[in-house]
Short mmCIF file of C-alpha atoms in Angstrom, two decimals:
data_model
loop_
_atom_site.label_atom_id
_atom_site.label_comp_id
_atom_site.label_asym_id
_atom_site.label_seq_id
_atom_site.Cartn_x
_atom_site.Cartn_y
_atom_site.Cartn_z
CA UNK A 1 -1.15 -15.49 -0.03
CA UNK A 2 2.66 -15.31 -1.32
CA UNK A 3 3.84 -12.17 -3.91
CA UNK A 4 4.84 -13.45 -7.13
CA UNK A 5 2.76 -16.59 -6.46
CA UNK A 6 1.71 -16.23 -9.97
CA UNK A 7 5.02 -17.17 -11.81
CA UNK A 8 6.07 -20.16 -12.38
CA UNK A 9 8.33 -22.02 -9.97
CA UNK A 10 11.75 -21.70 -12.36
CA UNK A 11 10.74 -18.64 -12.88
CA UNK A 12 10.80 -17.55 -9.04
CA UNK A 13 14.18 -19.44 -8.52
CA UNK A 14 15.49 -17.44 -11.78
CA UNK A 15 14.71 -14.32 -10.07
CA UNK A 16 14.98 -14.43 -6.16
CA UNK A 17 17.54 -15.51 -4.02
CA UNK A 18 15.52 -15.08 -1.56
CA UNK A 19 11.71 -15.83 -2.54
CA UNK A 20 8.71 -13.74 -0.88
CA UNK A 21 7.23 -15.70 2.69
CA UNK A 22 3.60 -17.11 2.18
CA UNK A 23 1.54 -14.42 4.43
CA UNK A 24 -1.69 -16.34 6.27
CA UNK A 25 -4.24 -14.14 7.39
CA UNK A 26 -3.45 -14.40 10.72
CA UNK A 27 0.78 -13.64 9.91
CA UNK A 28 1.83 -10.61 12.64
CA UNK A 29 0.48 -7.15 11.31
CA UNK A 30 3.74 -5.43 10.93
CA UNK A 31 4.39 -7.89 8.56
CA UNK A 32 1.03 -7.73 7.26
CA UNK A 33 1.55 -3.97 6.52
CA UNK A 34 4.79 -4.11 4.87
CA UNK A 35 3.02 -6.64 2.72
CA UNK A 36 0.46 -4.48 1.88
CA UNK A 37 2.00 -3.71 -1.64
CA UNK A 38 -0.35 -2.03 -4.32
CA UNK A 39 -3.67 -1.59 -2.67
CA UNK A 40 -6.07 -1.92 -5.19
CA UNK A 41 -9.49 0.66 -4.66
CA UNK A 42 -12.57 -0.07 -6.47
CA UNK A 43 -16.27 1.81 -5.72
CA UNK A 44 -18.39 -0.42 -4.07
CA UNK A 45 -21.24 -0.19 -6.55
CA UNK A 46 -19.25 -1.52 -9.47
CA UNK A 47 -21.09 -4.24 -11.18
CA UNK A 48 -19.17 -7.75 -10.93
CA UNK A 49 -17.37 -6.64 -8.11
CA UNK A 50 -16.15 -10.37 -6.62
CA UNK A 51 -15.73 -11.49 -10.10
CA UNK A 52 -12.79 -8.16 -10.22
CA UNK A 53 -11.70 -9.17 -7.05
CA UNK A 54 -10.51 -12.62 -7.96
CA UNK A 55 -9.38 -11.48 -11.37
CA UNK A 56 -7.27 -8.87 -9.89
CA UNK A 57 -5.81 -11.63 -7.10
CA UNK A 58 -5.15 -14.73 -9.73
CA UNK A 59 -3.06 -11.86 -11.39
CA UNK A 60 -0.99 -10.79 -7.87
CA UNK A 61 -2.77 -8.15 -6.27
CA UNK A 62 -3.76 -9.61 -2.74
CA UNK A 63 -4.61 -6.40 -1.21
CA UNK A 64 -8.40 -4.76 -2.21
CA UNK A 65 -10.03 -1.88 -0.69
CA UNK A 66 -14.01 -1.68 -1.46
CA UNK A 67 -14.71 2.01 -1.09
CA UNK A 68 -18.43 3.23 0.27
CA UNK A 69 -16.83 6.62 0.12
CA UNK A 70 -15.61 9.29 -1.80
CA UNK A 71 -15.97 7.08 -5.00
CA UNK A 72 -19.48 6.61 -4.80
CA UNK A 73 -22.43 9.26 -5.16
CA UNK A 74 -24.60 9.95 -2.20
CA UNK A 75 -27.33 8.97 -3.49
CA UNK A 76 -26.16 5.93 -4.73
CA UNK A 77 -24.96 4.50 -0.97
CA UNK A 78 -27.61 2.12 -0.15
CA UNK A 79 -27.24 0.78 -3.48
CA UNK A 80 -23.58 0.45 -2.99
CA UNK A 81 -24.08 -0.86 0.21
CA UNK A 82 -26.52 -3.78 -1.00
CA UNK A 83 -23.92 -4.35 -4.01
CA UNK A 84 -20.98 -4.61 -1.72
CA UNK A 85 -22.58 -7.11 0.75
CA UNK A 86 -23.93 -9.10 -2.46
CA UNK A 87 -20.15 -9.29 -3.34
CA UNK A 88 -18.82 -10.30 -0.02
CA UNK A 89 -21.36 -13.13 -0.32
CA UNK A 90 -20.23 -14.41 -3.40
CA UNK A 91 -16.79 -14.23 -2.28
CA UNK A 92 -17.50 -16.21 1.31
CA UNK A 93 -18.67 -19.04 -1.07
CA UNK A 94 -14.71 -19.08 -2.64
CA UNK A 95 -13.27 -19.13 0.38
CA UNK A 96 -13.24 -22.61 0.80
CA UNK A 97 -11.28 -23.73 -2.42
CA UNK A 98 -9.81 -19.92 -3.49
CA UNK A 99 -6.80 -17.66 -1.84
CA UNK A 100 -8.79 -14.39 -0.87
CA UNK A 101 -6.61 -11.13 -0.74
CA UNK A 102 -6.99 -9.10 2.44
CA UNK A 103 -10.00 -7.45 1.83
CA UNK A 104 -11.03 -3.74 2.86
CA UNK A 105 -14.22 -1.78 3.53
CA UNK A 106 -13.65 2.22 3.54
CA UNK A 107 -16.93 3.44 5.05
CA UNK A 108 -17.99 6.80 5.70
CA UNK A 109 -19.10 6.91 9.08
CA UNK A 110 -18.07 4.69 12.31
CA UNK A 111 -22.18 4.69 12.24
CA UNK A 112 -22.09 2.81 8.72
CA UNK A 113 -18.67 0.61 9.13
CA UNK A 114 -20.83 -0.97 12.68
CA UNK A 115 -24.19 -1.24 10.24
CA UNK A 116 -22.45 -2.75 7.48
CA UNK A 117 -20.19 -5.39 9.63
CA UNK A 118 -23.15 -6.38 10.86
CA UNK A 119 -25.62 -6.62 7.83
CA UNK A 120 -22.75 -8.87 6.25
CA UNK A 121 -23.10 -11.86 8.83
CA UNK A 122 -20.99 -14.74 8.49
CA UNK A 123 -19.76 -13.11 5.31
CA UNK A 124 -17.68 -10.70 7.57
CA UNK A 125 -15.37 -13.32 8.19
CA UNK A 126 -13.49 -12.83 4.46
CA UNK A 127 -12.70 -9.18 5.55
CA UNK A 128 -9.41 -7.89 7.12
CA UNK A 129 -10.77 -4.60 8.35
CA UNK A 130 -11.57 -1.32 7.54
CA UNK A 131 -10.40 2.09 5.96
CA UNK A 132 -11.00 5.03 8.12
CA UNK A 133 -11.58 8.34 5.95
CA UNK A 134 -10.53 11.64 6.84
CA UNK A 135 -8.97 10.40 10.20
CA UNK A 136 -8.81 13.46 12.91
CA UNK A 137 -9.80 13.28 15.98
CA UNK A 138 -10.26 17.02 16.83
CA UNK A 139 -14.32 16.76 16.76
CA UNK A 140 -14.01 12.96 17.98
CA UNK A 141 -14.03 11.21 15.19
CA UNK A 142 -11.23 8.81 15.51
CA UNK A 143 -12.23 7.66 18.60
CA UNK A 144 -15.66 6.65 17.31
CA UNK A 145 -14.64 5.00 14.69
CA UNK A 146 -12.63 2.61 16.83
CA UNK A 147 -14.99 2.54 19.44
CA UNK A 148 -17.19 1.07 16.43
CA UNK A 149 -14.87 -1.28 15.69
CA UNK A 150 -14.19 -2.60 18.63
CA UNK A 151 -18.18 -3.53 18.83
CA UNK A 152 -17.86 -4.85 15.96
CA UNK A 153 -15.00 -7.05 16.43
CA UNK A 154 -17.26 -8.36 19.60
CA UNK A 155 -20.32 -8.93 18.01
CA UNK A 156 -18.35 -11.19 15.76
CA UNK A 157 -16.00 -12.81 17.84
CA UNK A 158 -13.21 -11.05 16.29
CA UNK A 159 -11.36 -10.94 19.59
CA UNK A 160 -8.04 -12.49 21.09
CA UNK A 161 -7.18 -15.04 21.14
CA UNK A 162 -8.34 -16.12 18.06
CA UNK A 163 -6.12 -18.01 15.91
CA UNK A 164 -7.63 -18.28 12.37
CA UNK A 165 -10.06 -15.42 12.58
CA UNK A 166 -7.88 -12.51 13.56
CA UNK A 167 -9.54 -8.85 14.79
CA UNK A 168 -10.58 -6.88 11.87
CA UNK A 169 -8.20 -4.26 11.43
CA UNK A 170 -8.10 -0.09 10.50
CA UNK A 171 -6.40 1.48 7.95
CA UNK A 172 -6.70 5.20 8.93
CA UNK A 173 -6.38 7.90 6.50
CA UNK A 174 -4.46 11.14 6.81
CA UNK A 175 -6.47 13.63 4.56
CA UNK A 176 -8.87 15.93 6.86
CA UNK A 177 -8.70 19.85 6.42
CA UNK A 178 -7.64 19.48 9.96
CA UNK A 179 -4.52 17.44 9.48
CA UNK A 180 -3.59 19.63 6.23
CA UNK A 181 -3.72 23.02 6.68
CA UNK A 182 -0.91 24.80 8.40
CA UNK A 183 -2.41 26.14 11.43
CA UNK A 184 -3.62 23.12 12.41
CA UNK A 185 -1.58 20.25 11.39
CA UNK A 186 0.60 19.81 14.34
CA UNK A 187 -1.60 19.46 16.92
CA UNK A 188 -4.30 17.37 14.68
CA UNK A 189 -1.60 15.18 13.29
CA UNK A 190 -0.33 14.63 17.20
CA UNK A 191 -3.70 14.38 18.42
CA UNK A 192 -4.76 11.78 16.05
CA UNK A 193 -1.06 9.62 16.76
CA UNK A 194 -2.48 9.64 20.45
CA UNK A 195 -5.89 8.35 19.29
CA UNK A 196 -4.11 5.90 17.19
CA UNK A 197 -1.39 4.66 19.87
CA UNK A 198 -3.96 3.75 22.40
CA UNK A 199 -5.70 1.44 20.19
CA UNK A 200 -2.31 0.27 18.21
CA UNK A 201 -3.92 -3.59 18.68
CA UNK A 202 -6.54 -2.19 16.20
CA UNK A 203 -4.47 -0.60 13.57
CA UNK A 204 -2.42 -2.09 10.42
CA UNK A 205 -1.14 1.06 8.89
CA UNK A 206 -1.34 4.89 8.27
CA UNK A 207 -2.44 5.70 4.43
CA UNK A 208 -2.07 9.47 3.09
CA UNK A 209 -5.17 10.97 0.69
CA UNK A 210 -3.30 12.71 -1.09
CA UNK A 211 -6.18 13.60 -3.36
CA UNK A 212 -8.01 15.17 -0.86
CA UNK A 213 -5.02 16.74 0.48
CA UNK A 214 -4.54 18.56 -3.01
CA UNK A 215 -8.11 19.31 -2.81
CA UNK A 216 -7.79 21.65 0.13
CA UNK A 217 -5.77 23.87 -2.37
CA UNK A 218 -7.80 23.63 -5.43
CA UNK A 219 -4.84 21.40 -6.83
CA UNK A 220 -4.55 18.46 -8.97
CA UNK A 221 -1.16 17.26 -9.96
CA UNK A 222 -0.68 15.76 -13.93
CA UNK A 223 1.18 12.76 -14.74
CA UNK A 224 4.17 14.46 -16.03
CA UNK A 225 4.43 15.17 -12.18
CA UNK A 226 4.62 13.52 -8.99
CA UNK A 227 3.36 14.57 -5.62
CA UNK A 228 6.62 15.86 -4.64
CA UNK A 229 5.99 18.39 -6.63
CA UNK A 230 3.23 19.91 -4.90
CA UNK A 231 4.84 21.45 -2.75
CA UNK A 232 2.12 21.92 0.17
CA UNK A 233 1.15 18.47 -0.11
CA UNK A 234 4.35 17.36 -0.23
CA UNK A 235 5.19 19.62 3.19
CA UNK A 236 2.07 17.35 4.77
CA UNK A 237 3.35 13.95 3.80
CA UNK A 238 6.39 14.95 5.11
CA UNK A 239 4.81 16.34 8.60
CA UNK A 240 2.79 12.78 8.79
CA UNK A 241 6.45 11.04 8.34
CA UNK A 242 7.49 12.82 11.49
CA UNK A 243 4.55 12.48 13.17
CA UNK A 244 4.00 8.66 12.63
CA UNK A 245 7.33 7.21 11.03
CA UNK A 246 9.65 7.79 13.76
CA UNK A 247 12.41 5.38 14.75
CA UNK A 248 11.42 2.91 17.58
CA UNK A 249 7.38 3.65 17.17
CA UNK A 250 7.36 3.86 14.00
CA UNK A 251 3.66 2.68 11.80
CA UNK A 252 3.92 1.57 7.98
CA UNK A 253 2.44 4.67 5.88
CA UNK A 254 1.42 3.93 2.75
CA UNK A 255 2.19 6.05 -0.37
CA UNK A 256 -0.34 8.40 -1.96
CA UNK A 257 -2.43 7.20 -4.85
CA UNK A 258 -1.50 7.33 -8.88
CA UNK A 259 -4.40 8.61 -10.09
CA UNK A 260 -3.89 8.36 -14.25
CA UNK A 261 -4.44 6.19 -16.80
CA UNK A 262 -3.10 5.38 -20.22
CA UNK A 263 -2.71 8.53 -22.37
CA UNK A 264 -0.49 8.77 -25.12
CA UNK A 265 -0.21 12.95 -25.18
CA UNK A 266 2.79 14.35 -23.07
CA UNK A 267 4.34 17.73 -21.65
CA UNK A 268 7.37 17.00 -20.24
CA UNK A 269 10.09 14.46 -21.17
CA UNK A 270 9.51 10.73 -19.90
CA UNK A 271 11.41 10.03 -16.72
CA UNK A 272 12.25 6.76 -17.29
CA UNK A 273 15.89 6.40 -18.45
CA UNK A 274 16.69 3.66 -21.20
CA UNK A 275 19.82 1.76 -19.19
CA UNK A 276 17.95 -0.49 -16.91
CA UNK A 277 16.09 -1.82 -20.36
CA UNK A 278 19.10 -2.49 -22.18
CA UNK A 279 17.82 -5.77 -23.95
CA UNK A 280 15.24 -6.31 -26.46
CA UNK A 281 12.56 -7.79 -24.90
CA UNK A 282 12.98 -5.06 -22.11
CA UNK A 283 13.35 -2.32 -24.33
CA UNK A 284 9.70 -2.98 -25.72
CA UNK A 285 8.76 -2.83 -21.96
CA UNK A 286 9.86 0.63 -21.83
CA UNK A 287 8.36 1.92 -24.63
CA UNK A 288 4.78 0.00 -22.97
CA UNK A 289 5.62 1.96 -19.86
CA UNK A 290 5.86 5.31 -21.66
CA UNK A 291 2.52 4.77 -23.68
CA UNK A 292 1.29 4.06 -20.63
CA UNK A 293 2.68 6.87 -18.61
CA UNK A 294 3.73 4.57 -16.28
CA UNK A 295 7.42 6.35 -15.75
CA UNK A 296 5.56 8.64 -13.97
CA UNK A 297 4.37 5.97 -11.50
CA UNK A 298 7.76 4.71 -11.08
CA UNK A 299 9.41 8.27 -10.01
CA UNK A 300 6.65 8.65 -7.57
CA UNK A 301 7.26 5.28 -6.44
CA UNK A 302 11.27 5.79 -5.36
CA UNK A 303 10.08 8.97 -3.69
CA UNK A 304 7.64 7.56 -1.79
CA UNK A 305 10.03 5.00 -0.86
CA UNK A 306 13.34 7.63 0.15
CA UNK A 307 10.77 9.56 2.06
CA UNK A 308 9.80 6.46 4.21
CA UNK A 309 6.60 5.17 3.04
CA UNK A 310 5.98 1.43 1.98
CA UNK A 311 3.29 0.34 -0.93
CA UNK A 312 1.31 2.85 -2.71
CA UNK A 313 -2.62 3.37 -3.33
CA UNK A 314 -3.82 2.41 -6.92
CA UNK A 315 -6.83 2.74 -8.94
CA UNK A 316 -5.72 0.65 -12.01
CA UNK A 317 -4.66 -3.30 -12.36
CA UNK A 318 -1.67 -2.26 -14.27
CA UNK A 319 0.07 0.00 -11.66
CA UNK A 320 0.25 -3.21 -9.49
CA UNK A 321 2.82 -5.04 -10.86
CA UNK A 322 5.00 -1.94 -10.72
CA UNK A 323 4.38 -1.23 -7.26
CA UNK A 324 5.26 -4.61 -6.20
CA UNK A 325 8.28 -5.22 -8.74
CA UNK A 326 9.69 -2.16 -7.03
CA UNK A 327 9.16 -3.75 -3.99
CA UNK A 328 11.07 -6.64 -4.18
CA UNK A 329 14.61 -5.92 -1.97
CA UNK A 330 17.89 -5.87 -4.53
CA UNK A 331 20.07 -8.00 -3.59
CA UNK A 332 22.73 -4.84 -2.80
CA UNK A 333 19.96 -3.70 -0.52
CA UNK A 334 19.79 -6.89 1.34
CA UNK A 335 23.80 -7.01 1.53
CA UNK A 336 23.75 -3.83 2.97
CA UNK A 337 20.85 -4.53 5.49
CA UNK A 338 22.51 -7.82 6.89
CA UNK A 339 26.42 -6.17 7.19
CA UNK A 340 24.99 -3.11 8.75
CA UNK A 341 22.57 -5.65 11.57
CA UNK A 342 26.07 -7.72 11.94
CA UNK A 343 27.56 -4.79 13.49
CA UNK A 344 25.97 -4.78 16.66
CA UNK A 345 28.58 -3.17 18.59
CA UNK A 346 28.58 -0.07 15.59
CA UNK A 347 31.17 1.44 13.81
CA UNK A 348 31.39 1.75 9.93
CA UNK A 349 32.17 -0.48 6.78
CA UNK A 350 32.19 0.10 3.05
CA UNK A 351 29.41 -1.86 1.53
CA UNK A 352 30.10 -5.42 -0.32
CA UNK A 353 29.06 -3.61 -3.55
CA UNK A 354 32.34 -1.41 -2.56
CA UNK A 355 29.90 1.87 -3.67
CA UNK A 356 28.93 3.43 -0.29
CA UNK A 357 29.69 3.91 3.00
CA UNK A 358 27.02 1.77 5.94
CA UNK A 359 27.12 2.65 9.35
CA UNK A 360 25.89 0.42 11.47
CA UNK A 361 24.01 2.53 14.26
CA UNK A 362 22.51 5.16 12.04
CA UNK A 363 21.51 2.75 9.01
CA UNK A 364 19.82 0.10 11.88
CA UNK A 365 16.18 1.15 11.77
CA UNK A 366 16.42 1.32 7.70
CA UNK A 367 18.45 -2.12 7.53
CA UNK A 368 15.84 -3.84 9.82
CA UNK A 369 12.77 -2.24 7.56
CA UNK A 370 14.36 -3.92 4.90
CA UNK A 371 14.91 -6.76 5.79
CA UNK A 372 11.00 -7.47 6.70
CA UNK A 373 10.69 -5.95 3.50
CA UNK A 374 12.65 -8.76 2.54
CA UNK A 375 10.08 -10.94 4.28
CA UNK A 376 7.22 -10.12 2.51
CA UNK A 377 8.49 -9.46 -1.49
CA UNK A 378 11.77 -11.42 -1.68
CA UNK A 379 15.46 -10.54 -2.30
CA UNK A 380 16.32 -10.48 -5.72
CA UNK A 381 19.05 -12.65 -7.54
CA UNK A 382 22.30 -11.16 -7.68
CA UNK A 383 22.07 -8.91 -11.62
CA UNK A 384 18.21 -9.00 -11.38
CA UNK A 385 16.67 -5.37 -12.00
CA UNK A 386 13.88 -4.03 -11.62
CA UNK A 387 12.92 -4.27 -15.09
CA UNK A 388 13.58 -7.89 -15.04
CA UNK A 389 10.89 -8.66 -12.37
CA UNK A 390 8.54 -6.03 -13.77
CA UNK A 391 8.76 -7.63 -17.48
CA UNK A 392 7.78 -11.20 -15.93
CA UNK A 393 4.93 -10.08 -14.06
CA UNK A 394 3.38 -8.31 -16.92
CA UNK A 395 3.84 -11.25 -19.64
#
């Protein structure tokens, strides 16, 4: 798997200095987790679901979660079930001559992520790991779900050391009553870091639900607005960030998902401004973006991003290539990241864009975060915007 694999080879050397790293399976999970990018959810009883899958991955995403959850009725779980392991099939007969994304299973119960590992077989083998919903572990539900894990990860030799079959990862997710509401949050967000920590060889990344988070209020934010704006989900994103994203042990948390589609009626003014889309061709890029409401995807994104968290949640093929265009380190960014990592004995410097001020010891943590950022998406050419990479990858 490489990001931006997709364009053509001028086309990369046009546009990176510095072009993404090609990420095997088996590549170290930090790396893995920055790399993460848009992470594309689709219910597991969707018909066609390996033929969406590779659709979706010739087209850049190469992250998938296939959700047994929320997104599927409960009466309609076995069927999901039998439709999920159908597609996994199908898939395990690509492997051989088709790039598969890192694949996903969010199950609902450690019970059903141990039956469904091991109903899939050999077909378990094109899966990365596993989403764990409404991660606490104030009743003891964290811990079973990696104690299930870990069985399963034995039963299918999953274990280390092995080289081209690496242990089948978790993807927890912050979004439990427990871990929300005020009176709890601290110790249930702590408690659940513990839980977490002590099996960090099982774990890729933290993901927020936002949507569930909202739906411990009775809220539901529109797509004039981003999740900032809620203001007591936004107070719980930014508890998890303490909690979790914490210099020297800190985990990748994902952003929140951006739950809307195209729709052409609007409240407030776009948020996009015009002056990154100064030419032509990019100008009819913007005006896609606002039919699409797609500006508000892009404001959500740079929050996520100045409040710490790395790739976003999405329900829609076209909010990938904005979450990974928006990825992709500028090359100011990456002049800023290897100055301030120069400095090893500290001090400050004004930046070679001669706009800000970088200190070495206080910008470290962010400088080597981007850097691995870096890794995974590329370092832009020198004048390349954003708009630039996000009007190539939506030709």
């Amino acid at each position: 798997m490489r990001h931006f694999e997709f364009l053509s080879q001028p086309e990369r050397e046009r546009l990176f200095l510095l072009q993404p790293e090609e990420l095997p399976r088996n590549s170290h999970p930090s790396l893995l987790a920055v790399a993460l990018g848009a992470t594309l959810y689709s219910p597991a009883n969707r018909p066609g679901l390996a033929k969406g899958v590779l659709k979706q991955t010739e087209r850049g995403c190469i992250s998938f979660v296939l959700c047994l959850e929320d997104s599927v009725a409960d009466d309609d779980v076995a069927g999901a079930e039998t439709n999920l392991l159908d597609a996994l099939d199908e898939l395990a007969a690509h492997s051989e001559d088709t790039a598969l994304p890192l694949l996903f299973i969010r199950c609902r119960t450690p019970e059903q992520l141990l039956d469904v590992g091991r109903r899939a077989g050999s077909s378990l083998d094109v899966v990365a790991g596993f989403v764990l919903p409404k991660f606490e572990n104030e009743t003891g539900r964290g811990r079973a779900f990696f104690e299930a894990l870990r069985q399963l990860n034995s039963e299918a030799g999953r274990t280390e050391p092995a080289p081209n079959l690496p242990p089948l990862l978790a993807m927890p997710i912050i979004e439990d009553p427990v871990t929300t509401h005020v009176e709890t949050r601290t110790a249930a967000l702590h408690n659940a870091l513990a839980v977490i920590n002590s099996n960090q060889d099982l774990v890729l990344c933290i993901r927020i639900g936002a949507t569930d988070m909202s739906g411990a209020f009775g809220l539901r934010r529109s797509r004039d607005l981003t999740i900032y704006h809620v203001n007591v989900v936004a107070n719980v994103i930014g508890d998890v960030v303490n909690v979790f994203g914490r210099t020297g042990s800190s985990w990748v948390i994902t952003g929140p998902v951006w739950e809307h589609f195209s729709n052409k009626e609007r409240v407030l003014r776009p948020l996009l401004r015009a002056t990154p889309f100064s030419t032509v061709n990019e100008e009819d890029l913007r005006q896609r973006l606002l039919l699409e409401n797609l500006d508000g995807l892009i404001r959500e994104i740079e929050l996520d991003q100045a409040n710490g968290l790395l790739g976003k949640t999405v329900i829609h093929p076209s909010h990938v290539p904005v979450v990974h265009s928006m990825s992709v380190v500028s090359h100011e960014e990456y002049l800023d990241a290897t100055d301030i990592l120069a400095g090893l004995s500290g001090g400050v410097q004004s930046s070679s864009y001669g706009n800000k001020m970088n200190e070495h010891k206080p910008h470290r943590s962010w400088a080597e975060r981007t850097l691995l950022r870096a890794k995974a998406f590329g370092v832009a050419s020198p004048g390349i915007s954003f708009a630039e990479l996000l009007e190539a990858s939506m030709k």
